PDB file of C-alpha atoms in Angstrom:
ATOM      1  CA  UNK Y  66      44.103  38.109 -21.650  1.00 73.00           C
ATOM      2  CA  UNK Y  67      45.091  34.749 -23.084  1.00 78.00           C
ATOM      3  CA  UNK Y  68      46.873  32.362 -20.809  1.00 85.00           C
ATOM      4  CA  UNK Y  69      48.535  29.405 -21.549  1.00 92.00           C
ATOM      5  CA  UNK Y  70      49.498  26.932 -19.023  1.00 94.00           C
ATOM      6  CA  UNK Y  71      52.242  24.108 -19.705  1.00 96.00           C
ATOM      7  CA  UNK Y  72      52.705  21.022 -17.880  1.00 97.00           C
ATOM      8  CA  UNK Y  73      54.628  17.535 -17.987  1.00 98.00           C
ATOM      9  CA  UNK Y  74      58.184  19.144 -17.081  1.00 98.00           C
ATOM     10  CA  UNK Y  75      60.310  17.315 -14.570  1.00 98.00           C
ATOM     11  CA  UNK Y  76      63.794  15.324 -13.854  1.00 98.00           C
ATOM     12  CA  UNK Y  77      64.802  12.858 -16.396  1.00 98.00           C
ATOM     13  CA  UNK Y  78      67.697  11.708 -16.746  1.00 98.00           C
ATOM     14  CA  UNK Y  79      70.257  11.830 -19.703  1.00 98.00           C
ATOM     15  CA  UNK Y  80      68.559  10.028 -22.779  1.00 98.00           C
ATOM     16  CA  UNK Y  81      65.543   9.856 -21.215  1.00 98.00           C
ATOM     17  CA  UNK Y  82      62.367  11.419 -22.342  1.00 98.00           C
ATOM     18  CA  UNK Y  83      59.364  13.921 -21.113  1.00 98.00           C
ATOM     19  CA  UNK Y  84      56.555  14.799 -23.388  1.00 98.00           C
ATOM     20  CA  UNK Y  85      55.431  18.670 -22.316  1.00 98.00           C
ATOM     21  CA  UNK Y  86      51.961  19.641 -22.984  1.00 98.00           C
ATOM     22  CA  UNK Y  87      50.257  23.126 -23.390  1.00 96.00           C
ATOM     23  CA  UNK Y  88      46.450  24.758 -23.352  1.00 93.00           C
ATOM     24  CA  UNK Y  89      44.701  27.690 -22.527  1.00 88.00           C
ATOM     25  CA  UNK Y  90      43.802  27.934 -19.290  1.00 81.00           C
ATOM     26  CA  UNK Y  91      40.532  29.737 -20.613  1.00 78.00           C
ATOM     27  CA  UNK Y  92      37.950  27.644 -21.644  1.00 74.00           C
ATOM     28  CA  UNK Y  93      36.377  30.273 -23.861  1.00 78.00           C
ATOM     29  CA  UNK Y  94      39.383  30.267 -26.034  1.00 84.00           C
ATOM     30  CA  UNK Y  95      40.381  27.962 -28.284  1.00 89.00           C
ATOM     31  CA  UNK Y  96      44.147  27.692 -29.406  1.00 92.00           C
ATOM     32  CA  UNK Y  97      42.971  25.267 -32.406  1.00 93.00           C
ATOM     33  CA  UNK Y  98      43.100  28.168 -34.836  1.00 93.00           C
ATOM     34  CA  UNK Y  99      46.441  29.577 -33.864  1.00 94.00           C
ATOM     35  CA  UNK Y 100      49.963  28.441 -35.455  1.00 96.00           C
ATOM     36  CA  UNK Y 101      51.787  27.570 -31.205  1.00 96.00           C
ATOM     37  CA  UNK Y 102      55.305  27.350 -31.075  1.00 96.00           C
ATOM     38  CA  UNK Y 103      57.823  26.021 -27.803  1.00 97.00           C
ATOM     39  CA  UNK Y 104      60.544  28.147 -26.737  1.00 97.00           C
ATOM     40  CA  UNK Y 105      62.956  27.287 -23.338  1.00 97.00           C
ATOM     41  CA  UNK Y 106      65.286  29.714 -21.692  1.00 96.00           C
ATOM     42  CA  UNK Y 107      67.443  28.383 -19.470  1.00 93.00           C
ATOM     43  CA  UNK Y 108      69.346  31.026 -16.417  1.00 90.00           C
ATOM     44  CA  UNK Y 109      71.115  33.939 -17.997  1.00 92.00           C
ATOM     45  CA  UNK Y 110      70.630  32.654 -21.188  1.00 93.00           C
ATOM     46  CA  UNK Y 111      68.427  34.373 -24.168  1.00 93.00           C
ATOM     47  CA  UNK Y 112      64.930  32.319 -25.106  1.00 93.00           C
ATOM     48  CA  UNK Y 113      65.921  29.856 -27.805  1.00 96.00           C
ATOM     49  CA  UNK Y 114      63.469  28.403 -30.297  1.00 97.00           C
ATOM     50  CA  UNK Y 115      62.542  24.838 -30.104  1.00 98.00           C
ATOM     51  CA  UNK Y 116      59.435  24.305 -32.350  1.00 98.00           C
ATOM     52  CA  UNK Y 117      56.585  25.468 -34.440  1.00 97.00           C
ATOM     53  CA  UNK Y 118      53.643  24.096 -35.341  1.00 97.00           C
ATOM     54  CA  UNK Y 119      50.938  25.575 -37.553  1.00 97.00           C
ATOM     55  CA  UNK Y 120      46.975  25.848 -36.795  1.00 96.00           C
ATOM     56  CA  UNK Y 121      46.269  22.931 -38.571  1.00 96.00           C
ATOM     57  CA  UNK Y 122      49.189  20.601 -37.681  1.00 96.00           C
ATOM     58  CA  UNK Y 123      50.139  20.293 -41.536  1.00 96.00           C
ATOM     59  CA  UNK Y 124      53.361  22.164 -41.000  1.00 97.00           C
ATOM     60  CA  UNK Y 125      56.180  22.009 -38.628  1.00 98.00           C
ATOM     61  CA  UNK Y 126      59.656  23.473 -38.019  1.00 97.00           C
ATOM     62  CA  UNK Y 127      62.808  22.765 -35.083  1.00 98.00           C
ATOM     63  CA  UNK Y 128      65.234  24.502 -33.858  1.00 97.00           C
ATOM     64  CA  UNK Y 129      68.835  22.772 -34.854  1.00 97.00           C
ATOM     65  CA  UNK Y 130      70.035  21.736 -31.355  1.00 96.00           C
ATOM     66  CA  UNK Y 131      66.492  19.469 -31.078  1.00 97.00           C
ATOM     67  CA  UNK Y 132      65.733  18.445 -35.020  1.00 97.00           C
ATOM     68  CA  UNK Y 133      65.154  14.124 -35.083  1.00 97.00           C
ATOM     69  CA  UNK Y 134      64.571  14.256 -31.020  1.00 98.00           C
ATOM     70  CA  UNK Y 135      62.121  16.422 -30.730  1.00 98.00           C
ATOM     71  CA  UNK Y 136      58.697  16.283 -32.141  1.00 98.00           C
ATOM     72  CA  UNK Y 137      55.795  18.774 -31.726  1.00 98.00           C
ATOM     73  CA  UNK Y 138      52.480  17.890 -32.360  1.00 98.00           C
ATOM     74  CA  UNK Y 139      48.350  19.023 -31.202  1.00 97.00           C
ATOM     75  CA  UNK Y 140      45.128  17.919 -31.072  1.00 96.00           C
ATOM     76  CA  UNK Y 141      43.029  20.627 -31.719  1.00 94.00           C
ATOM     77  CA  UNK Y 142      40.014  18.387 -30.344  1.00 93.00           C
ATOM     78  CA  UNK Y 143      41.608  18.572 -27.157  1.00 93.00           C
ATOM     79  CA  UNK Y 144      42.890  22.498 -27.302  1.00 93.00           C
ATOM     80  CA  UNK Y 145      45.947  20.936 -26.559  1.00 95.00           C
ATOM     81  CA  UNK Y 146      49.687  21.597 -28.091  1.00 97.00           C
ATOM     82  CA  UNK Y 147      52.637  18.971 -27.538  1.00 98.00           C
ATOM     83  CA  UNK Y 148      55.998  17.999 -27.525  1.00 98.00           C
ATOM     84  CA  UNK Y 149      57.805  15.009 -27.441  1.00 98.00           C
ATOM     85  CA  UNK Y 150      61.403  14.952 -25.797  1.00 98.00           C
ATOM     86  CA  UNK Y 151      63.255  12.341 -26.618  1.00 98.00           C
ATOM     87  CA  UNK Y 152      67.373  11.392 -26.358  1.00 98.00           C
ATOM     88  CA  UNK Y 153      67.117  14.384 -23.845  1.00 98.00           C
ATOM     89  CA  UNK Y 154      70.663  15.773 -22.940  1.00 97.00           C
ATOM     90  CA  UNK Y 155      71.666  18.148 -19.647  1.00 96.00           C
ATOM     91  CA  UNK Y 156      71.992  20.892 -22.378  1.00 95.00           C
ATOM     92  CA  UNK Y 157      68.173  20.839 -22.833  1.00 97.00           C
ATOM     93  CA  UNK Y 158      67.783  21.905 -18.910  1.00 97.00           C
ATOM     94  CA  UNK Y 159      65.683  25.199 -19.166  1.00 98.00           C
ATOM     95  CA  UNK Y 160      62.140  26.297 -18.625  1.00 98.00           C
ATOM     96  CA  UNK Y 161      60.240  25.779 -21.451  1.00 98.00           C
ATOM     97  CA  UNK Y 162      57.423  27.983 -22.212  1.00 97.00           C
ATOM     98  CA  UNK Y 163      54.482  27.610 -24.983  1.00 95.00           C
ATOM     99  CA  UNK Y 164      53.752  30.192 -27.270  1.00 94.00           C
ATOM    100  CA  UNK Y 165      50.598  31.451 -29.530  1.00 94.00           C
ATOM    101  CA  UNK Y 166      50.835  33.277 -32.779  1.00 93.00           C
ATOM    102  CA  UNK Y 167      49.817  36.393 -32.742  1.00 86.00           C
ATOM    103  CA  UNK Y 168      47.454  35.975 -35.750  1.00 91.00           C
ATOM    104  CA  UNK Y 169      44.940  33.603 -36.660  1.00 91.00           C
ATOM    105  CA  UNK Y 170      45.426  30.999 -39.148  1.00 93.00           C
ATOM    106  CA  UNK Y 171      48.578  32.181 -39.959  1.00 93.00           C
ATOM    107  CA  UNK Y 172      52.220  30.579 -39.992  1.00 92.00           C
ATOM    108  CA  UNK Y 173      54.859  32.965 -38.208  1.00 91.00           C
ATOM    109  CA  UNK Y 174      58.405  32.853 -38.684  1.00 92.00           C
ATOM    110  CA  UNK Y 175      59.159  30.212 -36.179  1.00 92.00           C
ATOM    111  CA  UNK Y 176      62.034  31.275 -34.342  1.00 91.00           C
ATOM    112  CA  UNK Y 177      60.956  35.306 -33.646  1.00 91.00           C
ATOM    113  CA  UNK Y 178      59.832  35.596 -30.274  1.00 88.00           C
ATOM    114  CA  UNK Y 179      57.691  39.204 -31.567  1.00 88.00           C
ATOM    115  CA  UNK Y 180      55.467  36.964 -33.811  1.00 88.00           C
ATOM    116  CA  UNK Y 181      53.555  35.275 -30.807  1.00 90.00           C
ATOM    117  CA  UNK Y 182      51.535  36.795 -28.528  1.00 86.00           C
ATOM    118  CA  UNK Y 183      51.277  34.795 -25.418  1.00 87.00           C
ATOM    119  CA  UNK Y 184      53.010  32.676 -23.525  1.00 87.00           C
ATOM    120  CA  UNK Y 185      52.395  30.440 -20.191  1.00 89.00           C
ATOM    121  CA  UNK Y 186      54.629  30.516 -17.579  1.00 93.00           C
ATOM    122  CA  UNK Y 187      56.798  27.523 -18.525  1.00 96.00           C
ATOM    123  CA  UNK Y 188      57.189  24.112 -17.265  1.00 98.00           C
ATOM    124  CA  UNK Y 189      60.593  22.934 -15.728  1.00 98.00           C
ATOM    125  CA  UNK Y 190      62.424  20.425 -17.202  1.00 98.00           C
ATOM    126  CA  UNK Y 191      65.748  18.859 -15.565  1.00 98.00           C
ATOM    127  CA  UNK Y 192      68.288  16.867 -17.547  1.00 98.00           C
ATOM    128  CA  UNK Y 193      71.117  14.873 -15.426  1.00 97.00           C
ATOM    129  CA  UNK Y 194      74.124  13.836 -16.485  1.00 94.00           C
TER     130      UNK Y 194
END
């Protein structure tokens, strides 16, 4: 069983920034070769997209509500998936949670949550007004 663990979440305030980071917590597998998208789900709300990111970093997409202040990104020499925060509002308060495709090499459609196959527990992030 594949587990990814997130980290970097916290209380910013409004128009501040966090940058969220995500691996495996198994070090005998390697997310380098799996498209890894961000998704956040705040309380009593459904899991919303935020970004995509293929296996080799060539190809992106965002969810509207984060498109020019958001940017995902990975170093696949590290095992490690990203994403930068920026201009954060309070609307952006959920957990967010990492997620890997469930095929490798391959580039899901973004925004279903059925195309990934794990996800870590999520990271808490805070926005105040």
């Amino acid at each position: 069983q594949v587990q990814l663990v997130e980290s970097g979440g916290g209380l910013v305030q409004a128009g501040g920034s966090l940058r969220l980071s995500c691996a495996a917590s198994l070090r005998t597998f390697s997310i380098s070769n799996y498209a890894m998208g961000w998704f956040r789900q705040a309380p009593g709300k459904e899991r919303e997209f935020v970004a995509a990111i293929s296996w080799s970093g060539g190809t992106t997409s965002y969810g509207d509500p984060v498109k020019g202040r958001f940017t995902i990104s990975r170093d696949n020499a590290k095992d490690t998936v990203f994403l930068q925060m920026n201009s954060l509002t309070p609307e952006a308060t959920s957990v967010y949670h990492c997620m890997l495709d469930v095929t490798w090499r391959s580039w899901p459609e973004p925004a279903a949550v059925g195309e990934y196959a794990f996800w870590g527990p999520g990271t808490q992030v805070t926005v105040s007004s």
